[in-house]
XYZ file of C-alpha atoms in Angstrom:
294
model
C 18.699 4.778 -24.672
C 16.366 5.731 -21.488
C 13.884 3.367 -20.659
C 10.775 4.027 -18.735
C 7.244 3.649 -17.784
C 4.560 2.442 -15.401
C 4.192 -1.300 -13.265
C 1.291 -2.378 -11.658
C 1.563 -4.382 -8.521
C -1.814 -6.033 -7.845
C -2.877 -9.089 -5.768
C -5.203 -10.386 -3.288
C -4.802 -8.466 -0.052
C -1.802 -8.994 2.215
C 0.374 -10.980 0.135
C 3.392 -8.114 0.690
C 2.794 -5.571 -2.251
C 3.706 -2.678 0.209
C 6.061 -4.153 1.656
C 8.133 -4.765 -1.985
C 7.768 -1.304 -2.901
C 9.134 0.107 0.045
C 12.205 -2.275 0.130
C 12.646 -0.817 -3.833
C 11.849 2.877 -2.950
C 14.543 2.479 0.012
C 11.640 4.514 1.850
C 7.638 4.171 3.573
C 5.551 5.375 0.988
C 2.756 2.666 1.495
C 1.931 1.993 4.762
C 2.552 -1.745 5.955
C -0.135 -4.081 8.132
C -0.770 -7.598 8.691
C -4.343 -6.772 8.369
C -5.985 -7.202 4.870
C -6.962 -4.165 2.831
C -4.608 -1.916 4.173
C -3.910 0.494 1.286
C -7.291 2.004 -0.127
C -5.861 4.332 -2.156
C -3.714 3.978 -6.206
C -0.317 5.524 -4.898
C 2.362 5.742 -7.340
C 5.852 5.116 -6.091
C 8.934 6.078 -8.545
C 12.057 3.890 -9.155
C 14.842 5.899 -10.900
C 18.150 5.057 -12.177
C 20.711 6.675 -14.694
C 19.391 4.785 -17.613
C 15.993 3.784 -16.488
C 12.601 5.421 -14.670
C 9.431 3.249 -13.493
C 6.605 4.559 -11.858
C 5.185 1.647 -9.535
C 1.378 2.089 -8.801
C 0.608 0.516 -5.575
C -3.223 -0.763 -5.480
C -6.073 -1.650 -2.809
C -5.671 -5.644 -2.452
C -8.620 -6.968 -4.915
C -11.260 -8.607 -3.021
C -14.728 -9.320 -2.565
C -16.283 -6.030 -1.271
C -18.217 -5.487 1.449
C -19.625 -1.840 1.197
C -18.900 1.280 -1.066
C -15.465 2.009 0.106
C -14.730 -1.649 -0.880
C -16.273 -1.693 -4.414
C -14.386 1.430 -4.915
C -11.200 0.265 -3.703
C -12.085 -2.884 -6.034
C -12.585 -0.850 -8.938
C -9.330 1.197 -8.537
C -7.188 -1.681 -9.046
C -9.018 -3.013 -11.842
C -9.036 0.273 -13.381
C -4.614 -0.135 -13.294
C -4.217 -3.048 -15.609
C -5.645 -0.738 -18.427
C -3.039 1.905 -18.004
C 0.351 0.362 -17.591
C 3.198 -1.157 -19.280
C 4.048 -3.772 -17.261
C 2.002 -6.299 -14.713
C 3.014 -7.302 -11.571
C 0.543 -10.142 -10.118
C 1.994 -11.067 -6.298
C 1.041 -14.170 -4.613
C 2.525 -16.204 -1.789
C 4.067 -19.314 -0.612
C 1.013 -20.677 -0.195
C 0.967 -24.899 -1.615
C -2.786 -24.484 -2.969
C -4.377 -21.386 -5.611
C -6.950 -19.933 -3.423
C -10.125 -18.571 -5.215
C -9.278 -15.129 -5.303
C -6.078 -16.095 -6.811
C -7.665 -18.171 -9.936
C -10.418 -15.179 -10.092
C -7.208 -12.465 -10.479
C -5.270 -14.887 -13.195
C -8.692 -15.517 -15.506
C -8.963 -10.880 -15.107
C -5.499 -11.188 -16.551
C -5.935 -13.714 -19.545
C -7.160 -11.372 -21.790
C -5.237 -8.575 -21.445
C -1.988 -8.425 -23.718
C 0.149 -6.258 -21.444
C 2.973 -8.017 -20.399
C 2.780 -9.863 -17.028
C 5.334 -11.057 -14.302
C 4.484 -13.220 -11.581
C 6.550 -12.602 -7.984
C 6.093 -15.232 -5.494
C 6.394 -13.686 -2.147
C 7.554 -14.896 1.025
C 9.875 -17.512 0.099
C 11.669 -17.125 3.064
C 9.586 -19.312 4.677
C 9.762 -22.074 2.746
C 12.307 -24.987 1.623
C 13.711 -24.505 -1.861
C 12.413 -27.938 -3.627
C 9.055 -26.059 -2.346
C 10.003 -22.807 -4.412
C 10.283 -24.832 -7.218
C 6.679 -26.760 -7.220
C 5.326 -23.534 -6.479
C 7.034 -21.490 -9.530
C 5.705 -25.212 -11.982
C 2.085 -25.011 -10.242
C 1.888 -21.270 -12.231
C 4.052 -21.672 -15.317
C 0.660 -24.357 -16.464
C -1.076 -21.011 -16.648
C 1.196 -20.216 -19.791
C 0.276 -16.162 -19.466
C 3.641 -14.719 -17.619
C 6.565 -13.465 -19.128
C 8.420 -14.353 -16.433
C 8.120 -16.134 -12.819
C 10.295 -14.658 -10.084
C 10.282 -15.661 -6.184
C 11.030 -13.399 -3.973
C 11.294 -12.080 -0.241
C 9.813 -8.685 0.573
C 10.845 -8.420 3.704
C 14.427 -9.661 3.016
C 14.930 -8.442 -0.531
C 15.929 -11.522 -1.870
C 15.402 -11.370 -6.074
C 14.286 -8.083 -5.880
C 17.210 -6.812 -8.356
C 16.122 -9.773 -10.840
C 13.033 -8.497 -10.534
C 14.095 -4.667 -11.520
C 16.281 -6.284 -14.255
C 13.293 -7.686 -15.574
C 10.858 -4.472 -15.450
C 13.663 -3.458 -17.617
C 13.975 -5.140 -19.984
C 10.337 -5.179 -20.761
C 10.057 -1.283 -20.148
C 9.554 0.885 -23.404
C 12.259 3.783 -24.722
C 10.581 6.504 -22.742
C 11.364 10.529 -20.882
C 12.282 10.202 -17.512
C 8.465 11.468 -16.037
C 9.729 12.737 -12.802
C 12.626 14.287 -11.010
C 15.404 11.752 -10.093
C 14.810 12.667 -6.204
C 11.020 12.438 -6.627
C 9.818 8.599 -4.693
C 6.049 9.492 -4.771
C 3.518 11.580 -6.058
C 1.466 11.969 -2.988
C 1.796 15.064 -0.895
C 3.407 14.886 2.724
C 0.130 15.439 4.078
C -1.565 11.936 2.530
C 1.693 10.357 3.615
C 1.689 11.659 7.308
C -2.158 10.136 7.865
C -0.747 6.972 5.776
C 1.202 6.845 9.071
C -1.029 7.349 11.736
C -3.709 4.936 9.809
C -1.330 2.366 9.730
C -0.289 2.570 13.752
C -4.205 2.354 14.128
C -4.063 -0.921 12.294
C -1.123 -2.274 14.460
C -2.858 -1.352 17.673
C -6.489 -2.215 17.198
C -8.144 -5.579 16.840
C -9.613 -7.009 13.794
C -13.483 -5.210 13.497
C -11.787 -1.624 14.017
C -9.484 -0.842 11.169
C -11.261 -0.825 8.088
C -14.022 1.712 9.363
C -10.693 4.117 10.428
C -9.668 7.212 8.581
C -8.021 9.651 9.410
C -7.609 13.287 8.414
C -4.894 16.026 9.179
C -6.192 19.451 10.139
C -3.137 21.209 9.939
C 0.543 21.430 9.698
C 2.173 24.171 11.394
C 5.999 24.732 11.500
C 6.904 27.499 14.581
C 9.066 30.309 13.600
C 10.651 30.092 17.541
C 11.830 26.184 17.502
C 12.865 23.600 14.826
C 9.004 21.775 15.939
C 6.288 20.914 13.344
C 2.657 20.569 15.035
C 0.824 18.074 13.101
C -3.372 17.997 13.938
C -4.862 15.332 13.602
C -8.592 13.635 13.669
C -8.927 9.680 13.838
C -12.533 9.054 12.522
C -14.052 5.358 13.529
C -17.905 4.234 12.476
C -18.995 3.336 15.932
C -19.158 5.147 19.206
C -17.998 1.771 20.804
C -14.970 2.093 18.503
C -13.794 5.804 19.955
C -13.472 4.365 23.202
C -10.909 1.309 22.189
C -8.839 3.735 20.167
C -8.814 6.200 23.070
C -8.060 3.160 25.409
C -8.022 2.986 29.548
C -6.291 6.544 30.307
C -5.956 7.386 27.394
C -2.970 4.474 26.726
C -3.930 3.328 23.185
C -4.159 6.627 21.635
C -0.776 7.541 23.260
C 0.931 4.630 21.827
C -0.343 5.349 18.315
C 0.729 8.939 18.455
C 3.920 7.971 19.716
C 4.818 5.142 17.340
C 3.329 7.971 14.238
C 5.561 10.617 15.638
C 8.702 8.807 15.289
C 7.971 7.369 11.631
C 6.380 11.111 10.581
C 9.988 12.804 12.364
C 11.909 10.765 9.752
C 9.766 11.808 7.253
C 10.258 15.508 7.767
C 13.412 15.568 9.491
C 12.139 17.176 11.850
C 11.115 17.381 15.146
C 7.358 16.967 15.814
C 4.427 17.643 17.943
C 1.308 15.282 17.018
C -2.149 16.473 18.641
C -4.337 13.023 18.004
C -8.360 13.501 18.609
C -10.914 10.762 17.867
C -14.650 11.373 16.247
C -17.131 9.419 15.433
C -18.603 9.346 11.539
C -21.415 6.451 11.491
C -21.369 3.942 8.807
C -19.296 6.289 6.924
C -17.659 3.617 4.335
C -21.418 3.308 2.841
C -22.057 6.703 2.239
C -20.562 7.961 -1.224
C -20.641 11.388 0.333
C -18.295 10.711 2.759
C -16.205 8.362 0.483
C -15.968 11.202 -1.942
C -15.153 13.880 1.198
C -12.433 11.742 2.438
C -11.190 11.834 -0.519
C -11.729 8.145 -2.006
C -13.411 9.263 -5.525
């Protein structure tokens, strides 16, 4: 009997949802920060085995939004819990349920989809710890089943697959066995080159950053792939920290991107990086809808 269907991973921001899916996936298919609000868009990521398929969807952190791109970013991972088989709430090691976190579990009581509940992070924390923590959200009596794990180190992440399948439906496999996402290489490449932004630039940057590839060119002389680029920021101000003194901060970013979008294509690359500046472009649905957010 195959088994498959579709997992939603949601949770405040920056609790390691990314970071899970790419340890599964074995690859970078959703682009890692430490800053909150990192992924923006519903990216499905697929698992497959001989016996069993399921299609992850990785979703913007829910949160309390600040302009349009936020509300819609909101809304997308909202718009998940309707369309799955199985639910995935993450949290962390923290000792206390934050707001956010109460707001996300009283979203979930009324839904009958099944639920799982993967504390994150417990690598950083003693085991009689792990334990109060896994009693402080079994009083919540909604979860099918309460699993902690480590992201980063993969600890429990095959219970956790062993439980997704158990739960999963007899299903057809829905994509090719190779197949790890459903987003073209050219959404993944300026996943890339966003998230490098994100690692070099300070807090009251990132969010107003997108970034949009203006061509892919392979040359018929040399095994080289030129990738175009254009980082857009909100703020005139903005261009000249991403640029940097001489040009440094936009080198680095190009350079780390190159090396994670080389591994991507197996290729050798040449990455052309320019900067522009779109004002106040996360407010305008316009724009939200050009850069492809609607």
């Amino acid at each position: 009997m195959y088994k498959s269907g579709f997992v939603t991973i949601i949770g405040r921001p920056n609790v390691g949802k990314s970071t899970i899916l790419n340890h599964i996936i074995g690859e970078k298919v959703s682009i890692i920060s430490n800053k909150p609000q990192t992924t923006r868009n519903k990216i499905q990521c697929v698992y497959t085995e001989k016996d069993y398929q399921i299609v992850f969807l990785d979703t913007p952190g829910i949160h309390k939004p600040k302009n349009r791109l936020g509300e819609h970013m909101v809304k997308t991972s909202k718009s998940t819990l309707g369309e799955v088989d199985l639910i995935t709430f993450m949290v962390d090691n923290n000792k206390t349920i934050d707001d956010l976190d109460r707001y996300i579990i009283s979203q979930l009581k009324g839904i009958n989809t099944p639920k799982v509940l993967l504390i994150n992070k417990i690598d950083k924390v003693k085991k009689t710890d792990i334990a109060n923590l896994m009693n402080m959200y079994k009083k919540f009596n909604i979860f099918d089943d309460i699993i902690p794990v480590s992201a980063i180190n993969g600890t429990n992440i095959e219970e956790y697959l062993n439980t997704i399948k158990k739960i999963l439906p007899e299903g057809p496999q829905y994509f090719p066995e190779d197949m790890t996402t459903d987003q073209p290489e050219r959404f993944i490449i300026s996943e890339l080159i966003r998230e490098k932004t994100l690692y070099y630039l300070h807090e009251e940057i990132p969010h107003g950053i997108f970034v949009s590839i203006d061509s892919i060119k392979k040359r018929e002389e040399k095994e080289i792939i030129d990738v175009y680029a254009t980082i857009y920021c909100e703020k005139p101000s903005h261009k000249g920290m991403i640029i940097g003194k001489n040009g440094r901060k936009l080198k680095g970013i190009g350079k780390s991107a190159r090396l994670d979008i080389e591994r991507l294509l197996g290729s050798q690359v040449n990455l052309q990086l320019w900067v522009k500046v779109e004002k106040n472009w996360r407010d305008k649905e316009n724009k939200i809808k050009y850069f492809g957010y609607e």
